[in-house]
Short mmCIF file of C-alpha atoms in Angstrom, two decimals:
data_model
loop_
_atom_site.label_atom_id
_atom_site.label_comp_id
_atom_site.label_asym_id
_atom_site.label_seq_id
_atom_site.Cartn_x
_atom_site.Cartn_y
_atom_site.Cartn_z
CA MET A 223 0.11 -0.21 -0.13
CA GLY A 224 1.55 3.59 -1.20
CA PRO A 225 1.05 6.45 0.83
CA ILE A 226 -2.31 7.62 -0.53
CA GLY A 227 -3.57 4.59 -0.29
CA TYR A 228 -2.30 3.97 3.72
CA ILE A 229 -4.23 7.85 4.06
CA LEU A 230 -7.27 6.60 2.20
CA GLY A 231 -7.68 2.85 3.88
CA SER A 232 -5.76 2.60 6.79
CA PRO A 233 -7.19 2.94 10.50
CA TYR A 234 -4.19 4.92 11.76
CA SER A 235 -4.56 7.20 8.78
CA PRO A 236 -3.73 10.91 10.30
CA LEU A 237 -7.21 11.91 9.13
CA ARG A 238 -9.22 9.11 10.77
CA VAL A 239 -6.59 8.79 14.25
CA GLU A 240 -6.62 12.80 14.86
CA ARG A 241 -11.12 12.49 14.88
CA GLU A 242 -10.39 10.39 18.18
CA ILE A 243 -7.02 12.04 19.72
CA PRO A 244 -7.36 15.68 18.17
CA SER A 245 -5.02 17.23 20.52
CA GLN A 246 -1.90 15.40 18.80
CA HIS A 247 -0.77 16.78 15.24
CA TRP A 248 -0.60 13.55 13.42
CA ARG A 249 -0.61 15.29 10.21
CA ASP A 250 2.62 16.86 10.37
CA ALA A 251 4.21 14.09 12.14
CA PHE A 252 2.93 11.64 9.18
CA GLU A 253 4.43 14.83 6.93
CA ASP A 254 7.61 14.15 8.65
CA LEU A 255 7.99 10.76 8.27
CA LEU A 256 7.31 10.56 4.82
CA ALA A 257 9.68 13.58 4.17
CA LEU A 258 12.31 11.76 6.09
CA GLU A 259 11.86 8.54 4.45
CA THR A 260 11.98 10.03 0.85
CA THR A 261 14.53 12.93 0.97
CA GLY A 262 16.61 12.44 4.48
CA GLU A 263 15.29 15.11 6.31
CA MET A 264 11.92 16.41 8.13
CA ILE A 265 10.12 19.60 7.06
CA SER A 266 11.93 22.19 8.54
CA GLU A 267 10.75 24.39 11.34
CA GLU A 268 11.17 27.24 9.28
CA TYR A 269 9.29 25.80 6.48
CA ARG A 270 6.28 24.92 9.19
CA LYS A 271 6.24 28.89 10.08
CA LEU A 272 5.88 30.13 6.98
CA GLU A 273 3.14 28.51 5.75
CA HIS A 274 1.53 29.28 9.28
CA ASN A 275 1.69 33.14 8.69
CA PHE A 276 0.65 32.57 5.25
CA THR A 277 -2.31 30.53 6.06
CA GLN A 278 -3.36 32.80 8.90
CA ARG A 279 -2.51 36.07 6.76
CA LYS A 280 -5.30 34.74 4.46
CA ARG A 281 -7.61 33.91 6.89
CA TYR A 282 -7.39 37.12 8.86
CA ASP A 283 -7.67 39.25 5.51
CA ALA A 284 -11.07 37.11 4.73
CA ALA A 285 -12.74 37.41 7.83
CA SER A 286 -11.90 41.20 7.84
CA ASP A 287 -13.24 41.50 4.67
CA VAL A 288 -16.50 40.32 5.82
CA MET A 289 -16.40 42.34 8.81
CA GLN A 290 -16.05 45.48 6.60
CA LYS A 291 -18.96 44.34 4.57
CA THR A 292 -21.07 43.73 6.95
CA SER A 293 -20.61 47.00 8.75
CA THR A 294 -21.07 48.78 5.07
CA LEU A 295 -24.31 46.74 4.38
CA ARG A 296 -25.29 48.09 8.09
CA SER A 297 -24.85 51.62 7.18
CA GLY A 298 -26.93 51.08 4.09
CA SER A 299 -29.71 49.41 6.09
CA ARG A 300 -30.05 52.50 8.47
CA GLU A 301 -30.21 54.74 5.26
CA LEU A 302 -32.89 52.47 3.88
CA ASP A 303 -34.47 52.55 7.44
CA GLY A 304 -34.62 55.80 7.74
CA ARG A 305 -36.74 55.92 4.32
CA MET A 306 -38.90 53.65 5.95
CA LEU A 307 -39.62 55.91 8.61
CA ASN A 308 -40.23 58.65 6.19
CA LEU A 309 -42.68 56.80 4.67
CA ILE A 310 -44.45 56.18 7.81
CA ARG A 311 -44.32 59.90 8.73
CA LEU A 312 -46.35 60.81 5.32
CA ALA A 313 -48.43 57.71 5.59
CA GLU A 314 -49.68 59.02 8.93
CA GLN A 315 -50.90 61.62 7.38
CA ARG A 316 -53.45 60.44 5.00
CA LYS A 317 -56.69 58.78 5.59
CA ASP A 318 -56.12 55.97 3.59
CA GLY A 319 -51.73 55.61 4.62
CA GLU A 320 -53.00 52.77 6.68
CA GLU A 321 -51.67 49.93 4.02
CA THR A 322 -48.33 51.65 3.62
CA ILE A 323 -47.72 52.01 7.16
CA HIS A 324 -48.13 48.16 7.28
CA PHE A 325 -45.84 47.67 4.79
CA ALA A 326 -43.06 49.74 5.55
CA SER A 327 -43.49 48.59 9.30
CA ARG A 328 -43.40 45.23 8.12
CA ALA A 329 -39.83 46.13 5.76
CA ARG A 330 -38.03 47.44 8.70
CA THR A 331 -38.96 44.36 10.93
CA LEU A 332 -37.71 41.80 8.06
CA LEU A 333 -34.10 44.15 7.60
CA ALA A 334 -33.77 44.09 11.07
CA LYS A 335 -33.80 40.53 10.94
CA GLY A 336 -31.46 40.42 8.24
CA ASP A 337 -28.88 42.46 9.72
CA ASP A 338 -29.53 40.05 12.98
CA ASP A 339 -28.25 37.34 10.66
CA LEU A 340 -25.68 39.50 8.96
CA LEU A 341 -24.18 40.24 12.59
CA THR A 342 -24.65 36.55 13.83
CA GLN A 343 -22.74 35.46 10.41
CA ALA A 344 -19.70 37.72 10.95
CA ALA A 345 -19.67 36.82 14.23
CA SER A 346 -19.52 33.12 13.40
CA ILE A 347 -16.64 33.90 11.17
CA LYS A 348 -14.52 36.18 13.44
CA ALA A 349 -15.03 33.38 16.33
CA GLU A 350 -13.79 30.68 13.89
CA TYR A 351 -10.77 32.37 12.89
CA GLU A 352 -9.73 33.59 16.48
CA ALA A 353 -10.07 29.83 17.85
CA ASN A 354 -8.13 28.50 15.12
CA VAL A 355 -4.94 31.21 14.98
CA ASP A 356 -3.00 28.86 16.78
CA ARG A 357 -3.56 25.70 14.96
CA PRO A 358 -1.01 23.93 12.01
CA ALA A 359 -1.46 24.81 8.78
CA SER A 360 -1.90 21.51 7.99
CA ASN A 361 -4.74 20.96 10.37
CA LEU A 362 -6.92 23.84 8.48
CA LYS A 363 -7.04 22.25 4.95
CA SER A 364 -9.22 20.12 3.51
CA PRO A 365 -8.51 16.20 2.95
CA GLY A 366 -7.97 16.54 -0.51
CA GLN A 367 -5.86 19.91 0.11
CA TRP A 368 -3.75 18.31 2.46
CA ILE A 369 -2.76 15.69 0.71
CA ALA A 370 -1.56 17.55 -2.17
CA SER A 371 0.47 19.34 0.26
CA LEU A 372 2.57 16.61 0.51
CA ILE A 373 3.25 16.58 -2.71
CA SER A 374 3.87 19.97 -2.94
CA HIS A 375 5.91 20.34 -0.04
CA GLY A 376 8.30 17.70 -1.45
CA ALA A 377 7.27 14.66 1.49
CA LEU A 378 6.24 12.93 -1.61
CA PRO A 379 9.04 13.53 -4.67
CA HIS A 380 7.70 11.99 -8.13
CA TRP A 381 4.14 12.65 -7.61
CA TYR A 382 1.69 15.16 -8.89
CA TRP A 383 -1.25 16.43 -8.40
CA SER A 384 -4.07 18.48 -10.06
CA GLU A 385 -7.18 20.16 -8.80
CA LYS A 386 -10.46 20.98 -11.26
CA THR A 387 -13.10 22.52 -10.49
CA THR A 388 -16.31 20.82 -11.57
CA MET A 389 -19.97 21.22 -10.86
CA ASP A 390 -19.62 18.97 -7.65
CA GLY A 391 -16.49 21.08 -6.41
CA PRO A 392 -12.74 20.39 -6.86
CA LEU A 393 -12.06 17.36 -8.06
CA MET A 394 -8.63 16.17 -6.92
CA GLU A 395 -6.25 13.73 -8.78
CA PHE A 396 -2.87 12.23 -7.23
CA GLY A 397 -0.45 9.70 -8.89
CA ARG A 398 3.32 9.10 -9.46
CA ILE A 399 5.04 10.60 -12.40
CA ASN A 400 5.65 8.11 -15.22
CA ALA A 401 4.74 5.71 -12.77
CA SER A 402 5.02 2.00 -13.78
CA PRO A 403 2.21 -0.82 -13.99
CA ASP A 404 3.19 -2.10 -10.62
CA LEU A 405 3.07 1.03 -8.19
CA GLU A 406 0.06 2.25 -7.13
CA ALA A 407 -2.38 3.98 -9.55
CA SER A 408 -3.75 7.17 -9.62
CA LEU A 409 -6.54 8.21 -7.89
CA THR A 410 -9.06 10.60 -8.92
CA ALA A 411 -11.82 11.83 -6.41
CA THR A 412 -13.97 15.23 -5.72
CA GLU A 413 -12.99 16.78 -2.04
CA LYS A 414 -17.14 16.11 -1.67
CA GLU A 415 -16.12 12.54 -1.41
CA LEU A 416 -12.68 12.68 0.54
CA SER A 417 -14.50 15.00 3.34
CA ALA A 418 -17.59 12.66 3.34
CA ALA A 419 -15.07 9.71 4.15
CA PHE A 420 -13.08 11.16 7.01
CA GLU A 421 -15.91 13.55 8.30
CA ASP A 422 -18.71 11.92 8.23
CA GLN A 423 -17.70 8.44 8.04
CA ILE A 424 -19.15 7.24 5.01
CA PRO A 425 -17.60 4.69 2.74
CA PHE A 426 -14.93 6.20 0.29
CA GLY A 427 -16.41 5.79 -3.58
CA VAL A 428 -15.44 7.07 -6.65
CA ASN A 429 -17.53 8.86 -8.33
CA SER A 430 -18.04 10.75 -12.06
CA PRO A 431 -18.39 14.61 -11.01
CA GLU A 432 -20.31 16.60 -13.70
CA PRO A 433 -18.08 18.88 -15.84
CA LEU A 434 -19.19 22.50 -15.71
CA PRO A 435 -21.10 23.46 -18.82
CA ASN A 436 -18.93 24.23 -21.95
CA ASP A 437 -21.68 26.24 -23.10
CA ARG A 438 -21.25 28.34 -19.89
CA LEU A 439 -17.20 28.22 -19.77
CA GLN A 440 -17.42 29.96 -22.93
CA ALA A 441 -19.45 32.58 -21.69
CA VAL A 442 -16.87 33.37 -19.23
CA ALA A 443 -14.16 33.06 -21.47
CA ASN A 444 -15.45 36.07 -23.36
CA ASN A 445 -16.39 37.97 -20.78
CA GLU A 446 -19.98 37.77 -21.12
CA LEU A 447 -20.54 36.60 -17.80
CA THR A 448 -20.33 39.46 -15.38
CA ALA A 449 -22.16 40.38 -12.30
CA LYS A 450 -24.62 43.24 -11.66
CA ASP A 451 -24.88 45.72 -9.36
CA SER A 452 -27.10 47.07 -7.07
CA LYS A 453 -28.21 50.76 -7.85
CA TYR A 454 -28.73 51.07 -4.15
CA SER A 455 -26.25 49.05 -2.55
CA PRO A 456 -23.34 50.91 -0.93
CA ILE A 457 -20.71 48.17 -1.70
CA LYS A 458 -20.33 46.59 -5.05
CA SER A 459 -21.04 42.97 -6.03
CA SER A 460 -18.38 40.60 -4.79
CA GLN A 461 -18.83 38.76 -7.38
CA PRO A 462 -15.73 38.55 -9.98
CA LYS A 463 -14.51 40.58 -12.34
CA PRO A 464 -14.19 39.33 -15.77
CA GLY A 465 -10.84 37.74 -16.11
CA SER A 466 -9.96 36.71 -11.94
CA ALA A 467 -12.12 33.34 -12.72
CA SER A 468 -10.25 32.17 -15.10
CA ILE A 469 -8.39 29.19 -13.90
CA LEU A 470 -10.14 25.89 -14.54
CA LYS A 471 -7.57 23.23 -13.84
CA GLN A 472 -3.90 22.99 -11.41
CA ILE A 473 -1.34 20.66 -11.95
CA CYS A 474 1.52 20.73 -9.47
CA CYS A 475 4.37 18.24 -9.43
CA THR A 476 8.20 18.86 -7.22
CA GLN A 477 11.72 17.51 -7.41
CA SER A 478 14.08 17.81 -4.56
CA PHE A 479 17.16 20.26 -4.71
CA LYS A 480 20.63 20.34 -2.91
CA ARG A 481 21.00 23.90 -1.32
CA PRO A 482 24.34 25.42 -0.80
CA ASP A 483 24.51 24.39 3.31
CA GLY A 484 23.43 20.87 2.07
CA SER A 485 19.86 20.87 2.87
CA VAL A 486 17.23 19.99 0.93
CA GLY A 487 15.16 21.94 -0.98
CA THR A 488 11.49 21.77 -3.16
CA SER A 489 11.25 23.00 -6.47
CA VAL A 490 7.52 23.43 -7.70
CA SER A 491 6.26 23.34 -10.84
CA LEU A 492 2.58 24.52 -11.62
CA VAL A 493 0.56 24.40 -14.87
CA ASN A 494 -2.73 26.32 -14.79
CA GLU A 495 -5.04 25.51 -17.94
CA LEU A 496 -7.46 28.64 -18.46
CA VAL A 497 -10.73 28.71 -19.09
CA ASN A 498 -10.15 29.74 -22.90
CA GLY A 499 -7.91 27.19 -23.48
CA MET A 500 -4.65 28.32 -22.95
CA THR A 501 -2.15 26.99 -20.28
CA VAL A 502 0.07 28.99 -18.31
CA ARG A 503 3.11 27.13 -16.57
CA LYS A 504 5.31 28.51 -13.18
CA ASP A 505 7.96 26.13 -13.29
CA ASN A 506 11.04 26.15 -10.51
CA ILE A 507 9.35 28.08 -8.04
CA GLU A 508 12.10 27.43 -4.89
CA GLU A 509 10.70 30.03 -2.40
CA PRO A 510 7.95 28.40 -0.30
CA GLU A 511 5.64 31.76 0.42
CA LYS A 512 5.61 32.16 -4.17
CA SER A 513 4.62 28.67 -4.17
CA PHE A 514 2.07 29.32 -1.50
CA GLU A 515 0.25 32.23 -3.11
CA GLU A 516 0.11 30.53 -6.57
CA ILE A 517 -1.48 27.46 -5.18
CA TYR A 518 -3.76 29.98 -3.13
CA ASN A 519 -4.84 32.04 -5.79
CA ALA A 520 -5.48 29.30 -8.52
CA ARG A 521 -8.21 27.77 -6.18
CA VAL A 522 -9.82 30.99 -5.41
CA SER A 523 -10.49 31.74 -9.12
CA MET A 524 -11.16 27.77 -9.68
CA GLN A 525 -13.91 28.95 -6.76
CA GLN A 526 -14.97 32.36 -8.52
CA LEU A 527 -15.02 30.57 -11.93
CA ARG A 528 -17.78 27.41 -10.59
CA SER A 529 -19.77 30.38 -8.71
CA LEU A 530 -20.18 32.41 -11.90
CA VAL A 531 -20.80 29.33 -14.22
CA MET A 532 -23.64 27.79 -11.65
CA ILE A 533 -25.11 30.76 -10.42
CA GLY A 534 -24.35 33.53 -13.25
CA PRO A 535 -24.63 36.88 -13.51
CA HIS A 536 -26.63 37.81 -10.80
CA GLN A 537 -26.91 40.52 -7.33
CA ASN A 538 -26.81 38.69 -3.92
CA ARG A 539 -30.15 37.68 -2.29
CA ARG A 540 -29.57 41.11 0.11
CA ASP A 541 -28.97 43.27 -2.88
CA GLN A 542 -31.86 42.15 -4.14
CA ILE A 543 -34.56 42.77 -1.56
CA VAL A 544 -32.55 46.23 -1.36
CA ASP A 545 -33.77 47.10 -4.83
CA VAL A 546 -37.29 45.84 -4.49
CA LEU A 547 -37.57 47.77 -1.51
CA ASN A 548 -36.12 51.24 -2.65
CA ALA A 549 -38.44 50.52 -5.98
CA GLN A 550 -41.57 50.30 -3.44
CA ILE A 551 -40.86 52.89 -1.59
CA ASP A 552 -40.19 55.44 -4.62
CA GLN A 553 -43.59 54.34 -5.89
CA ARG A 554 -45.44 54.73 -3.00
CA PHE A 555 -43.30 57.86 -2.03
CA ALA A 556 -44.88 59.20 -5.73
CA ASP A 557 -48.32 58.03 -4.88
CA LEU A 558 -48.75 59.56 -1.21
CA GLU A 559 -47.30 63.16 -2.76
CA ASP A 560 -49.65 62.60 -5.94
CA GLU A 561 -52.73 62.53 -3.51
CA SER A 562 -51.31 65.56 -1.16
CA ILE A 563 -51.81 67.38 -4.74
CA LEU A 564 -55.09 66.26 -5.30
CA GLU A 565 -55.70 67.16 -1.68
#
């Protein structure tokens, strides 16, 4: 049984043992054993620190972005609430304004509930970030991402991994480079299948995920799918800009090299397959932080591509509600003002 087969099938897999004894760093220990066997050296503490700092910085940026957008949205809510209060005051001066008062009062209640939900979500994201600040970077990865990192970190030289976005989420493939038939065959599975096998104890099985529709991919390649912005929203849509959702698949392989001081380093080579059919190669990346960044950015791009293809050009649900409310308020103000002229 090769290393990937061991991770997936053994009861002593770090992905299984950590669920029973979560206080230990099983993933890092397993990676160190692999690296020691294949390169003669464990993963250095300096490398671990670089990855930890990179991961926490990206997590902090994501949490801060959510908090900032939540604050901005609530500012817009206060402005909308003020418009509804003015509408209620105007309707109170009309004999037939009862229905408008009911509309505005209910809308204020729904808006307040929406704000409470936003605050709850933002607080949950902030709490999750703070609770995991000191956890190793490896423990914050999904199963597929962690297996891939064994290769990109250099613990499994002469292996490759690829990640492709599909309708079912990331599709991962792991295999040996130029493998002979008697060696462990490559494995292909979705991240959803891998997570279910370890997190939900669902027997591991490999299915064929549905690819992203070619006509939608072509529309993205031609910049025909773009985000719509709300007329009233205080912030622009968070959908990807044209060109940012450009990566369909990333392939990674590594090779070891000796540094001048005699220690073992890892050179990472990446191939990005773009939605327009082109490929971009980035060979012999020796700086760890640069490889972290390239892999992270590709994953973000693939997530954005899947969102854009599956959902299409859209406003988020809150922006749609804000637009509808403001349009109705505009109409009701106009109706009430017309009635005041007739009176």
